[in-house]
Coordinates of C-alpha atoms (C1' of nucleotides) in Angstrom, one line a residue:
Chain O
X83 CA -89.0 -98.4 -114.8
X84 CA -87.6 -96.7 -117.7
X85 CA -89.4 -96.4 -120.8
X86 CA -88.4 -96.2 -124.4
X87 CA -90.3 -93.5 -126.2
X88 CA -91.0 -93.8 -129.8
X89 CA -90.7 -97.0 -131.6
X90 CA -91.7 -100.4 -130.5
X91 CA -89.6 -102.0 -127.6
X92 CA -88.2 -104.7 -129.6
X93 CA -85.4 -106.7 -128.0
X94 CA -82.0 -106.2 -129.6
X95 CA -81.3 -109.8 -130.0
X96 CA -84.7 -110.3 -131.8
X97 CA -84.3 -107.6 -134.2
X98 CA -80.8 -108.8 -134.8
X99 CA -82.0 -111.8 -136.6
X100 CA -83.9 -111.1 -139.7
X101 CA -87.4 -112.3 -139.1
X102 CA -89.2 -110.0 -141.4
X103 CA -91.1 -108.1 -138.8
X104 CA -92.9 -105.2 -140.1
X105 CA -92.1 -102.0 -138.2
X106 CA -95.4 -100.9 -136.6
X107 CA -96.8 -97.5 -136.4
X108 CA -95.8 -96.2 -133.1
X109 CA -98.4 -96.3 -130.4
X110 CA -98.6 -95.1 -126.8
X111 CA -98.6 -98.4 -125.1
X112 CA -96.3 -100.6 -127.1
X113 CA -94.2 -101.6 -124.1
X114 CA -97.0 -103.2 -122.2
X115 CA -98.1 -105.9 -124.5
X116 CA -98.0 -109.6 -124.5
X117 CA -99.4 -112.2 -122.5
X118 CA -97.0 -111.9 -119.6
X119 CA -97.8 -108.3 -120.0
X120 CA -94.3 -106.8 -118.9
X121 CA -91.6 -105.3 -120.4
X122 CA -87.8 -106.1 -120.4
X123 CA -85.5 -103.2 -120.0
X124 CA -82.6 -103.2 -122.5
X125 CA -79.4 -104.3 -120.9
X126 CA -77.6 -101.3 -122.3
X127 CA -80.2 -99.0 -120.7
X128 CA -80.2 -100.4 -117.0
X129 CA -78.5 -103.8 -116.3
X130 CA -80.0 -104.3 -112.8
X131 CA -83.5 -103.5 -114.0
X132 CA -83.1 -105.9 -117.0
X133 CA -82.1 -108.5 -114.5
X134 CA -85.2 -108.0 -112.4
X135 CA -87.5 -107.9 -115.5
X136 CA -86.0 -111.1 -116.9
X137 CA -86.8 -112.8 -113.6
X138 CA -90.3 -111.5 -113.5
X139 CA -91.1 -112.2 -117.3
X140 CA -89.7 -115.6 -117.2
X141 CA -91.5 -116.5 -114.2
X142 CA -88.6 -117.7 -112.2
X143 CA -89.3 -116.0 -108.8
X144 CA -90.9 -112.9 -107.2
X145 CA -90.1 -110.9 -104.1
X146 CA -91.8 -112.5 -101.1
X147 CA -93.1 -109.1 -100.0
X148 CA -94.7 -110.1 -96.8
X149 CA -91.2 -111.5 -95.7
X150 CA -88.4 -109.1 -96.0
X151 CA -85.6 -110.0 -98.3
X152 CA -87.1 -113.5 -99.0
X153 CA -88.4 -114.7 -102.4
X154 CA -90.8 -117.1 -103.7
X155 CA -89.1 -119.3 -106.4
X156 CA -91.9 -119.9 -108.8
X157 CA -92.4 -123.3 -110.6
X158 CA -90.1 -122.4 -113.8
X159 CA -87.3 -121.3 -111.4
X160 CA -87.7 -124.0 -109.2
X161 CA -87.5 -126.6 -112.0
X162 CA -84.1 -125.2 -113.0
X163 CA -83.0 -125.6 -109.1
X164 CA -84.2 -129.2 -109.4
X165 CA -82.0 -129.8 -112.4
X166 CA -79.0 -128.1 -110.7
X167 CA -79.6 -130.4 -107.6
X168 CA -80.0 -133.6 -109.7
X169 CA -76.7 -132.9 -111.4
X170 CA -74.7 -131.9 -108.5
X171 CA -76.1 -134.5 -106.3
X172 CA -74.9 -137.2 -108.8
X173 CA -71.4 -135.7 -108.7
X174 CA -71.3 -135.5 -105.0
X175 CA -72.3 -139.2 -104.7
X176 CA -69.8 -140.2 -107.5
X177 CA -67.2 -138.7 -105.3
X178 CA -68.3 -140.7 -102.4
X179 CA -70.6 -138.4 -100.3
X180 CA -73.7 -139.2 -98.6
X181 CA -76.7 -137.0 -97.9
X182 CA -77.8 -136.2 -94.5
X183 CA -80.0 -133.7 -92.7
X184 CA -79.3 -131.6 -89.7
X185 CA -81.7 -129.3 -87.6
X186 CA -82.7 -125.8 -88.7
X187 CA -82.1 -124.5 -85.4
X188 CA -78.9 -124.2 -83.7
X189 CA -78.2 -123.6 -80.0
X190 CA -76.9 -120.0 -79.9
X191 CA -73.8 -121.0 -77.9
X192 CA -72.8 -123.2 -80.8
X193 CA -72.2 -120.3 -82.9
X194 CA -69.6 -118.6 -80.4
X195 CA -67.5 -121.5 -80.1
X196 CA -65.4 -120.7 -82.9
X197 CA -64.0 -117.2 -82.6
X198 CA -63.8 -116.1 -86.3
X199 CA -67.0 -117.8 -87.0
X200 CA -69.1 -115.7 -84.5
X201 CA -67.4 -112.5 -85.5
X202 CA -68.4 -113.3 -89.3
X203 CA -71.9 -114.5 -88.8
X204 CA -73.2 -112.9 -85.5
X205 CA -74.3 -109.7 -87.3
X206 CA -76.7 -111.5 -89.8
X207 CA -78.3 -114.1 -87.5
X208 CA -82.1 -114.6 -87.0
X209 CA -82.7 -115.9 -83.5
X210 CA -85.6 -117.7 -82.0
X211 CA -86.3 -116.7 -78.6
X212 CA -89.7 -117.8 -77.9
X213 CA -91.5 -121.3 -78.7
X214 CA -94.6 -123.0 -77.5
X215 CA -95.6 -119.7 -75.9
X216 CA -92.7 -119.2 -73.5
X217 CA -89.3 -117.8 -73.8
X218 CA -86.4 -120.5 -74.3
X219 CA -83.9 -121.0 -71.8
X220 CA -81.2 -120.8 -74.6
X221 CA -82.4 -119.0 -77.8
X222 CA -81.8 -120.8 -81.1
X223 CA -80.3 -119.3 -84.2
X224 CA -81.9 -120.2 -87.5
X225 CA -78.6 -121.9 -89.4
X226 CA -76.7 -119.4 -91.4
X227 CA -74.6 -122.5 -92.3
X228 CA -74.1 -125.8 -90.4
X229 CA -70.6 -126.1 -89.4
X230 CA -71.2 -125.7 -85.8
X231 CA -74.3 -128.3 -85.5
X232 CA -72.7 -130.7 -87.8
X233 CA -69.3 -130.3 -85.8
X234 CA -71.3 -131.2 -82.6
X235 CA -72.6 -134.3 -84.4
X236 CA -69.3 -135.4 -85.9
X237 CA -67.8 -135.5 -82.4
X238 CA -70.2 -138.2 -81.5
X239 CA -69.7 -140.0 -84.7
X240 CA -66.0 -140.1 -84.9
X241 CA -63.7 -142.1 -82.5
X242 CA -61.1 -143.8 -84.8
X243 CA -59.4 -143.1 -87.9
X244 CA -61.4 -145.8 -89.2
X245 CA -64.5 -143.6 -89.1
X246 CA -62.6 -141.4 -91.4
X247 CA -63.0 -139.7 -93.8
X248 CA -66.5 -138.7 -93.2
X249 CA -68.3 -137.3 -96.2
X250 CA -71.6 -135.6 -95.6
X251 CA -73.6 -133.4 -97.8
X252 CA -76.7 -131.7 -96.8
X253 CA -79.5 -129.8 -99.0
X254 CA -81.0 -127.3 -97.0
X255 CA -82.4 -123.8 -96.6
X256 CA -80.2 -121.3 -94.7
X257 CA -81.0 -117.8 -93.5
X258 CA -78.6 -114.7 -93.2
X259 CA -79.9 -111.4 -92.3
X260 CA -78.2 -109.5 -95.1
X261 CA -78.3 -105.7 -95.3
X262 CA -79.1 -105.7 -99.1
X263 CA -80.9 -108.4 -100.9
X264 CA -81.3 -109.1 -104.8
X265 CA -83.1 -111.8 -106.4
X266 CA -81.3 -115.1 -106.4
X267 CA -77.9 -113.3 -105.7
X268 CA -78.5 -112.6 -102.1
X269 CA -81.7 -113.4 -100.3
X270 CA -82.4 -113.6 -96.6
X271 CA -83.3 -117.4 -96.8
X272 CA -81.8 -119.2 -99.7
X273 CA -81.4 -122.8 -100.7
X274 CA -78.2 -124.6 -101.0
X275 CA -76.1 -127.6 -100.4
X276 CA -73.4 -127.6 -98.0
X277 CA -70.8 -130.4 -97.9
X278 CA -69.0 -131.2 -94.6
X279 CA -66.3 -133.8 -94.4
X280 CA -63.7 -134.7 -91.6
X281 CA -60.3 -136.3 -92.4
X282 CA -57.6 -137.7 -90.7
X283 CA -54.8 -135.6 -92.2
X284 CA -54.6 -132.0 -93.3
X285 CA -53.3 -133.2 -96.9
X286 CA -56.4 -135.3 -97.3
X287 CA -58.6 -132.5 -96.4
X288 CA -56.9 -130.3 -99.0
X289 CA -57.4 -132.8 -101.5
X290 CA -61.1 -132.9 -100.8
X291 CA -61.2 -129.2 -101.0
X292 CA -59.6 -129.1 -104.5
X293 CA -61.7 -132.0 -105.5
X294 CA -65.0 -130.4 -104.7
X295 CA -63.9 -127.0 -106.2
X296 CA -63.1 -129.1 -109.4
X297 CA -66.6 -130.5 -109.1
X298 CA -68.0 -127.1 -109.1
X299 CA -65.9 -125.7 -111.9
X300 CA -66.9 -128.8 -114.1
X301 CA -70.5 -128.5 -113.3
X302 CA -70.5 -124.6 -113.9
X303 CA -68.9 -125.2 -117.2
X304 CA -70.5 -128.5 -118.6
X305 CA -73.8 -128.0 -117.2
X306 CA -74.5 -124.4 -116.6
X307 CA -72.1 -123.4 -119.8
X308 CA -70.8 -120.7 -117.4
X309 CA -67.1 -120.4 -117.5
X310 CA -65.3 -119.8 -114.3
X311 CA -62.0 -118.9 -112.8
X312 CA -60.9 -121.2 -109.8
X313 CA -58.8 -119.8 -107.3
X314 CA -58.1 -119.1 -103.6
X315 CA -59.6 -116.4 -101.6
X316 CA -57.4 -113.7 -100.0
X317 CA -57.5 -113.9 -96.1
X318 CA -59.8 -111.0 -95.8
X319 CA -62.2 -112.8 -98.1
X320 CA -62.0 -116.1 -96.8
X321 CA -65.0 -118.0 -94.9
X322 CA -65.2 -117.1 -91.3
X323 CA -63.3 -119.7 -89.5
X324 CA -61.4 -121.3 -92.4
X325 CA -58.0 -121.7 -92.9
X326 CA -58.3 -121.3 -96.5
X327 CA -61.3 -120.5 -98.9
X328 CA -61.3 -121.6 -102.6
X329 CA -63.8 -120.4 -104.9
X330 CA -65.0 -120.4 -108.5
X331 CA -65.7 -116.8 -109.9
X332 CA -67.7 -116.2 -113.0
X333 CA -67.9 -113.1 -115.2
X334 CA -71.4 -111.8 -115.7
X335 CA -72.4 -109.8 -118.7
X336 CA -71.7 -106.3 -117.2
X337 CA -68.0 -107.4 -116.5
X338 CA -68.8 -107.9 -112.8
X339 CA -67.8 -111.1 -110.9
X340 CA -70.0 -113.5 -109.1
X341 CA -68.7 -115.8 -106.4
X342 CA -70.5 -119.1 -107.6
X343 CA -69.2 -121.6 -105.3
X344 CA -66.8 -122.0 -102.4
X345 CA -64.9 -124.8 -100.8
X346 CA -63.2 -124.3 -97.6
X347 CA -60.3 -125.8 -95.8
X348 CA -61.3 -125.5 -92.1
X349 CA -58.2 -126.9 -90.7
X350 CA -58.9 -128.1 -87.0
X351 CA -60.5 -125.0 -86.2
X352 CA -64.0 -126.5 -85.8
X353 CA -62.6 -129.9 -84.7
X354 CA -61.1 -128.0 -81.7
X355 CA -64.2 -126.0 -81.1
X356 CA -66.4 -129.2 -81.0
X357 CA -64.0 -131.6 -79.9
X358 CA -63.9 -133.7 -83.0
X359 CA -61.1 -136.0 -82.0
X360 CA -60.1 -139.5 -83.2
X361 CA -57.6 -142.0 -82.4
X362 CA -54.8 -142.4 -85.0
X363 CA -53.3 -145.7 -86.3
X364 CA -50.4 -145.0 -83.9
X365 CA -52.7 -144.7 -80.8
X366 CA -52.4 -140.9 -80.4
X367 CA -55.5 -138.6 -80.3
X368 CA -55.8 -135.7 -82.7
X369 CA -58.4 -133.4 -84.0
X370 CA -60.1 -134.1 -87.4
X371 CA -59.4 -131.8 -90.4
X372 CA -62.6 -130.4 -91.8
X373 CA -63.9 -129.1 -95.0
X374 CA -67.1 -127.5 -96.1
X375 CA -68.2 -126.5 -99.7
X376 CA -71.4 -125.0 -101.0
X377 CA -73.3 -123.6 -103.8
X378 CA -76.7 -122.0 -103.5
X379 CA -79.7 -120.7 -105.7
X380 CA -77.4 -117.8 -106.4
X381 CA -76.2 -120.1 -109.3
X382 CA -79.5 -119.3 -110.8
X383 CA -78.6 -115.7 -110.8
X384 CA -75.4 -116.3 -112.5
X385 CA -77.2 -118.5 -115.1
X386 CA -79.5 -115.5 -115.9
X387 CA -76.7 -113.1 -116.0
X388 CA -74.5 -115.3 -118.1
X389 CA -76.9 -116.2 -121.0
X390 CA -79.9 -114.2 -121.1
X391 CA -80.4 -111.4 -123.6
X392 CA -82.8 -108.5 -124.3
X393 CA -85.6 -110.8 -125.2
X394 CA -85.5 -112.5 -121.8
X395 CA -84.2 -115.7 -120.4
X396 CA -82.0 -118.0 -122.1
X397 CA -81.4 -121.5 -120.5
X398 CA -78.7 -124.1 -121.5
X399 CA -80.4 -127.3 -122.5
X400 CA -79.0 -129.3 -119.7
X401 CA -80.8 -127.3 -117.2
X402 CA -84.0 -126.1 -119.2
X403 CA -87.2 -127.5 -117.6
X404 CA -88.6 -127.4 -121.1
X405 CA -86.3 -128.2 -124.1
X406 CA -88.9 -127.7 -126.9
X407 CA -92.0 -125.9 -127.4
X408 CA -94.2 -126.8 -130.3
X409 CA -96.5 -124.0 -131.5
X410 CA -99.3 -125.2 -133.8
X411 CA -100.3 -123.0 -136.8
X412 CA -103.8 -123.3 -138.4
X413 CA -106.9 -121.6 -139.5
X414 CA -110.3 -123.3 -139.2
X415 CA -111.4 -126.0 -137.2
X416 CA -110.3 -128.6 -139.7
X417 CA -106.8 -127.6 -139.8
X418 CA -106.8 -127.2 -136.2
X419 CA -107.5 -130.7 -135.4
X420 CA -105.3 -131.8 -138.1
X421 CA -102.3 -129.8 -136.8
X422 CA -102.9 -130.6 -133.1
X423 CA -102.7 -134.2 -133.8
X424 CA -99.5 -133.9 -135.7
X425 CA -98.2 -131.8 -132.8
X426 CA -99.2 -134.5 -130.3
X427 CA -97.4 -137.1 -132.5
X428 CA -94.5 -135.1 -132.8
X429 CA -94.3 -134.6 -129.1
X430 CA -94.8 -138.4 -128.3
X431 CA -91.8 -139.1 -130.5
X432 CA -89.7 -136.4 -128.9
X433 CA -90.3 -137.3 -125.3
X434 CA -88.7 -140.6 -126.0
X435 CA -85.5 -139.0 -126.6
X436 CA -83.0 -139.1 -123.9
X437 CA -80.5 -136.3 -124.0
X438 CA -78.5 -137.3 -121.0
X439 CA -74.7 -137.3 -121.5
X440 CA -72.8 -140.5 -122.2
X441 CA -71.9 -141.5 -118.7
X442 CA -74.9 -140.1 -116.8
X443 CA -76.6 -142.1 -114.1
X444 CA -80.0 -140.7 -114.9
X445 CA -82.0 -140.5 -117.8
X446 CA -82.8 -137.0 -119.2
X447 CA -85.8 -137.2 -121.5
X448 CA -86.8 -134.2 -123.5
X449 CA -89.4 -132.1 -122.0
X450 CA -91.9 -130.9 -124.7
X451 CA -94.9 -128.7 -124.5
X452 CA -97.5 -128.3 -127.1
X453 CA -98.7 -124.8 -126.8
X454 CA -102.4 -125.0 -127.8
X455 CA -103.6 -122.0 -126.0
X456 CA -105.9 -119.7 -127.7
X457 CA -103.4 -117.0 -128.7
X458 CA -101.9 -115.9 -131.8
X459 CA -98.6 -117.7 -132.6
X460 CA -96.6 -114.5 -132.5
X461 CA -97.7 -114.0 -129.0
X462 CA -96.7 -117.5 -128.0
X463 CA -93.3 -117.0 -129.6
X464 CA -92.6 -114.0 -127.4
X465 CA -93.8 -115.9 -124.3
X466 CA -91.6 -118.7 -124.7
X467 CA -88.7 -116.5 -125.6
X468 CA -89.2 -114.9 -122.3
X469 CA -89.0 -118.2 -120.7
X470 CA -85.7 -119.3 -122.2
X471 CA -87.0 -122.4 -124.0
X472 CA -84.0 -123.4 -126.2
X473 CA -86.0 -124.8 -129.2
X474 CA -89.3 -123.9 -130.8
X475 CA -91.0 -125.7 -133.3
X476 CA -93.6 -124.4 -135.4
X477 CA -96.1 -126.8 -137.1
X478 CA -98.5 -125.9 -139.7
X479 CA -100.5 -127.2 -142.5
X480 CA -97.5 -126.5 -145.1
X481 CA -95.2 -128.5 -142.8
X482 CA -97.8 -131.3 -142.7
X483 CA -97.9 -131.5 -146.5
X484 CA -94.1 -131.7 -146.8
X485 CA -93.5 -133.7 -143.7
X486 CA -91.3 -131.2 -142.4
X487 CA -91.1 -129.0 -139.1
X488 CA -90.1 -125.3 -138.9
X489 CA -87.4 -124.9 -136.1
X490 CA -86.3 -121.9 -134.3
X491 CA -83.4 -121.8 -131.7
X492 CA -83.6 -119.4 -128.8
X493 CA -80.2 -117.9 -129.8
X494 CA -79.4 -118.1 -133.4
X495 CA -76.1 -120.0 -134.0
X496 CA -75.2 -117.7 -136.8
X497 CA -76.0 -114.2 -137.6
X498 CA -78.9 -114.0 -139.9
X499 CA -80.0 -117.5 -139.3
X500 CA -83.5 -117.6 -138.3
X501 CA -86.2 -120.2 -139.0
X502 CA -85.0 -123.7 -140.4
X503 CA -87.3 -126.1 -142.3
X504 CA -86.3 -129.5 -141.7
X505 CA -87.6 -132.8 -142.8
X506 CA -89.4 -134.3 -139.6
X507 CA -87.4 -137.6 -139.5
X508 CA -84.2 -135.5 -139.8
X509 CA -85.2 -133.2 -136.9
X510 CA -86.0 -136.1 -134.6
X511 CA -82.6 -137.9 -135.6
X512 CA -80.7 -134.8 -135.1
X513 CA -82.2 -132.9 -132.1
X514 CA -80.1 -134.5 -129.5
X515 CA -77.1 -133.1 -131.5
X516 CA -78.9 -129.9 -131.9
X517 CA -79.3 -129.4 -128.2
X518 CA -75.7 -130.3 -127.5
X519 CA -74.4 -127.8 -130.0
X520 CA -76.8 -125.3 -128.5
X521 CA -75.4 -125.9 -125.1
X522 CA -71.8 -125.5 -126.5
X523 CA -72.5 -122.5 -128.3
X524 CA -73.8 -120.9 -125.1
X525 CA -70.4 -121.9 -123.4
X526 CA -68.3 -120.6 -126.2
X527 CA -70.3 -117.4 -126.3
X528 CA -69.7 -116.7 -122.5
X529 CA -66.1 -117.9 -122.7
X530 CA -65.6 -115.6 -125.5
X531 CA -67.3 -112.6 -123.6
X532 CA -65.2 -113.4 -120.6
X533 CA -61.9 -113.4 -122.5
X534 CA -63.0 -110.2 -124.4
X535 CA -63.3 -108.6 -121.2
X536 CA -60.4 -109.7 -119.3
X537 CA -57.2 -107.5 -119.2
X538 CA -53.8 -107.6 -117.8
X539 CA -53.2 -104.2 -116.2
X540 CA -49.9 -102.9 -115.2
X541 CA -50.4 -99.2 -114.0
X542 CA -52.7 -97.7 -111.5
X543 CA -54.0 -95.2 -114.2
X544 CA -55.2 -98.0 -116.3
X545 CA -56.6 -99.6 -113.4
X546 CA -58.4 -96.4 -112.4
X547 CA -59.8 -96.2 -115.9
X548 CA -60.8 -99.7 -116.0
X549 CA -63.0 -99.4 -112.9
X550 CA -64.2 -95.8 -113.4
X551 CA -68.0 -95.4 -112.5
X552 CA -69.9 -98.7 -112.8
X553 CA -67.5 -100.3 -115.2
X554 CA -65.9 -103.7 -114.4
X555 CA -63.6 -106.2 -116.1
X556 CA -61.7 -109.2 -115.1
X557 CA -58.5 -107.3 -114.5
X558 CA -55.3 -109.4 -113.8
X559 CA -52.7 -107.5 -111.8
X560 CA -49.9 -107.9 -109.6
X561 CA -50.6 -107.5 -105.8
X562 CA -48.1 -107.1 -103.0
X563 CA -49.9 -109.7 -101.0
X564 CA -50.8 -107.2 -98.1
X565 CA -54.3 -106.7 -96.6
X566 CA -53.6 -103.0 -96.6
X567 CA -53.0 -102.8 -100.3
X568 CA -56.3 -104.9 -100.8
X569 CA -58.3 -102.6 -98.8
X570 CA -56.9 -99.5 -100.4
X571 CA -57.7 -101.0 -103.7
X572 CA -61.3 -101.6 -102.7
X573 CA -61.8 -98.3 -101.1
X574 CA -60.7 -96.4 -104.2
X575 CA -62.2 -98.3 -107.0
X576 CA -64.8 -100.6 -105.1
X577 CA -63.1 -103.5 -107.1
X578 CA -62.0 -106.5 -105.0
X579 CA -59.4 -109.2 -105.3
X580 CA -61.6 -112.2 -106.4
X581 CA -59.0 -114.7 -106.2
X582 CA -55.6 -115.7 -106.5
X583 CA -55.8 -118.2 -109.5
X584 CA -55.0 -121.8 -109.2
X585 CA -52.4 -123.2 -111.7
X586 CA -53.8 -122.8 -115.4
X587 CA -56.7 -120.4 -114.3
X588 CA -55.0 -117.2 -115.3
X589 CA -52.0 -115.8 -117.0
X590 CA -48.9 -117.9 -116.4
X591 CA -47.3 -116.9 -113.2
X592 CA -44.5 -114.5 -113.6
X593 CA -43.2 -112.0 -110.9
X594 CA -43.9 -108.2 -111.2
X595 CA -44.6 -105.2 -109.3
X596 CA -48.0 -104.4 -107.4
X597 CA -50.3 -102.4 -109.4
X598 CA -50.7 -99.9 -106.4
X599 CA -47.6 -100.1 -104.6
X600 CA -45.0 -101.3 -106.9
X601 CA -43.7 -103.8 -104.3
X602 CA -42.8 -107.3 -105.7
X603 CA -45.5 -109.8 -106.5
X604 CA -45.0 -113.4 -107.4
X605 CA -48.1 -113.7 -109.7
X606 CA -51.3 -111.8 -111.0
X607 CA -54.5 -112.0 -109.2
X608 CA -58.0 -111.6 -110.4
X609 CA -59.6 -108.2 -109.6
X610 CA -63.2 -107.1 -110.4
X611 CA -66.2 -105.6 -109.0
X612 CA -68.4 -108.2 -107.5
X613 CA -72.1 -109.0 -106.9
Chain C
rC230 C1' -77.7 -99.4 -91.4
rG231 C1' -76.3 -94.6 -94.4
rG232 C1' -77.6 -91.8 -99.4
rG233 C1' -81.3 -92.0 -103.5
rA234 C1' -86.0 -93.4 -105.9
rC235 C1' -90.7 -95.4 -105.1
rG236 C1' -95.2 -98.0 -103.1
rU237 C1' -102.6 -96.4 -106.7
rG238 C1' -106.9 -103.8 -109.0
rG239 C1' -102.4 -109.4 -111.6
rC240 C1' -98.7 -105.9 -114.6
rC241 C1' -97.1 -100.8 -116.0
rC242 C1' -98.7 -96.1 -114.8
rA243 C1' -101.9 -91.1 -114.4
rG244 C1' -104.2 -88.4 -110.6
rC245 C1' -101.2 -85.8 -105.7
rC246 C1' -98.4 -79.4 -106.3
rU247 C1' -103.8 -76.5 -106.6
rG248 C1' -107.8 -82.0 -100.6
rG249 C1' -114.1 -83.2 -102.2
rU250 C1' -113.7 -89.8 -101.7
rA251 C1' -110.5 -93.5 -108.3
rG252 C1' -108.9 -93.6 -114.0
rG253 C1' -106.2 -95.5 -118.2
rG254 C1' -103.5 -99.5 -121.1
rC255 C1' -102.1 -104.3 -120.7
rG256 C1' -103.6 -108.8 -118.5
rC257 C1' -108.1 -111.8 -116.5
rC258 C1' -113.5 -113.7 -117.5
rU259 C1' -117.8 -114.7 -121.2
rG260 C1' -119.0 -115.0 -126.4
rC261 C1' -117.5 -114.0 -131.3
rU262 C1' -113.3 -113.7 -134.4
rU263 C1' -108.3 -114.6 -135.8
rC264 C1' -104.0 -117.6 -136.0
rG265 C1' -96.3 -118.8 -140.0
rG266 C1' -93.4 -112.6 -134.9
rA267 C1' -97.4 -110.4 -130.1
rU268 C1' -101.7 -104.2 -129.7
rG269 C1' -109.5 -107.8 -133.7
rC270 C1' -114.8 -106.9 -131.7
rA271 C1' -118.6 -106.8 -127.8
rG272 C1' -119.9 -107.3 -123.0
rG273 C1' -118.0 -108.2 -117.8
rA274 C1' -115.3 -109.0 -113.1
rG275 C1' -111.8 -106.9 -109.9
rG276 C1' -109.4 -101.5 -106.0
rU277 C1' -109.9 -100.7 -97.5
rC278 C1' -105.1 -95.7 -103.3
rG279 C1' -98.6 -100.2 -98.5
rC280 C1' -99.7 -99.8 -92.9
rA281 C1' -100.8 -96.7 -88.6
rG282 C1' -101.9 -92.1 -86.5
rG283 C1' -102.6 -86.8 -87.3
rU284 C1' -104.6 -82.1 -89.6
rU285 C1' -109.6 -81.1 -92.0
rC286 C1' -116.6 -80.7 -92.7
rA287 C1' -113.6 -83.9 -96.2
rA288 C1' -107.4 -87.2 -97.5
rA289 C1' -104.8 -91.4 -102.9
rU290 C1' -103.8 -86.0 -102.5
rC291 C1' -101.2 -82.4 -96.7
rC292 C1' -98.0 -83.9 -91.9
rU293 C1' -95.7 -87.7 -88.7
rG294 C1' -94.2 -92.6 -87.9
rC295 C1' -93.8 -97.5 -89.5
rC296 C1' -93.3 -101.5 -93.3
rG297 C1' -91.9 -103.2 -98.0
rU298 C1' -89.5 -103.0 -103.0
rC299 C1' -85.6 -101.1 -106.2
rC300 C1' -80.7 -98.5 -107.1
rC301 C1' -76.0 -96.8 -104.8
rG302 C1' -72.6 -97.7 -100.5
rA303 C1' -70.7 -100.8 -95.8
rC304 C1' -71.5 -106.9 -95.1
rC305 C1' -72.1 -111.6 -97.5
rA306 C1' -73.6 -117.9 -101.0

RNA sequence: CGGGACGUGGCCCAGCCUGGUAGGGCGCCUGCUUCGGAUGCAGGAGGUCGCAGGUUCAAAUCCUGCCGUCCCGACCA
């Protein structure tokens, strides 16, 4: 942990807004104070450490310690995942998919049936060799993904074109023995959803691939307030066993890219491997065309690195487990009881407000907490800021007199805008709009940041400068389309081709010369360092 | 798996070089007191110093191995 000698460790975002904090005399222990106790490293000092600190201080998750590479997702983190699930699940069902559940264990032989698939996943499998006190005849692998076992069952479920399309989604945990783990971004075990569909034609499967990529993209932007680039993976980056992989890529605050979701065109590869055949309308027999698509708890890592600041976690209202915290301000028992009663009343009024978007199939009532812990208000402010609660309301005797509330947003909408004093009725009437605006502002800020750090590069010199050291940006460059050039770029700069953008996702396609080789290129591709 | 850093009560760390068997701050508990931006007072609980061997009269401290965490690579949601 780096320390900041001299001066209190004030988060930059906090000090940016004029909140009249008196500078304190420096003391030796200033970086270890507050209820949660820990310190959040400044992003500018050490971005990876900041990320770890935010997760710890917001109580999102912690390393499992006793299980290598795994993590415990704590209630605050899991609540975010539940909101992600609810929102995505609704979108999957709205596009005709049904949930099902397949076994955690997969016969080892299944994995080997699709050549590229084995090659891709064999190195990272966990294998069960013993059970019930005896060695198994055939070991099971713990699923790294379920194409194979689902392919097996699809082969039993599909006979006719009338059985298609088969549109299945599974919410599950999977396990991949990765060399290097990072909280949320890459853990040995992780939670995800995996969609698996079978179609009668390639065209229909391709439509499905694009449709679900669209769902992911919309979700990322509308719900997570995380702008993404939608594109196609190069051959060397595609899913093991797929014909083509599409993805959404998001820019983190350090300029690196995060693959936030993937949607694969599996062609007939798994259909052949698992003999998933159907009889066509004309009576012929053919293999089904399959797709798979998934997003994982990695999204939470992306969420953190998209919005959070030096004061801790920042959550968009649509994913925040708690929307509003009410901090009572009082002195003496008399004030205490009066203020707490007012807090309870305000909470009761707020929790009846539904902030679900217009066409939602669910209701999204405000989650409100009255923080009546025996702590100083300031300590509570810091605590809730670290946890990313979008709105803080302070309620004290002065407010009771004036029938007003003091409102402070987790991220100030304008520079210098701090606490607002608003008539209670007006606050209640506009809180929904306030949260919507907050959500929009987060997206706009993220868009602005992504845009500001996106560049079109035309010379190898510029390219080397852009990716020198730990630096990264979203670089739109021409590429000659060869695997060799792709490998050289990676070797020399550690930046990779994140995707070939879909129409409307990058600069308008125009032919040019490859940034490395000068050979002809039909359009620019997105290059960045990646998580 | 390679390179680096590290592992001491819940958190952050000191002690290790120069072995003699554990210390601070925060947090926690009890009571008091405060309460519009966090470090009030008193008392108290809590540690096989990551694990296993070895050296030694004696190991948190020295040696070896292992495990785990973090960072940087190779691999991936």
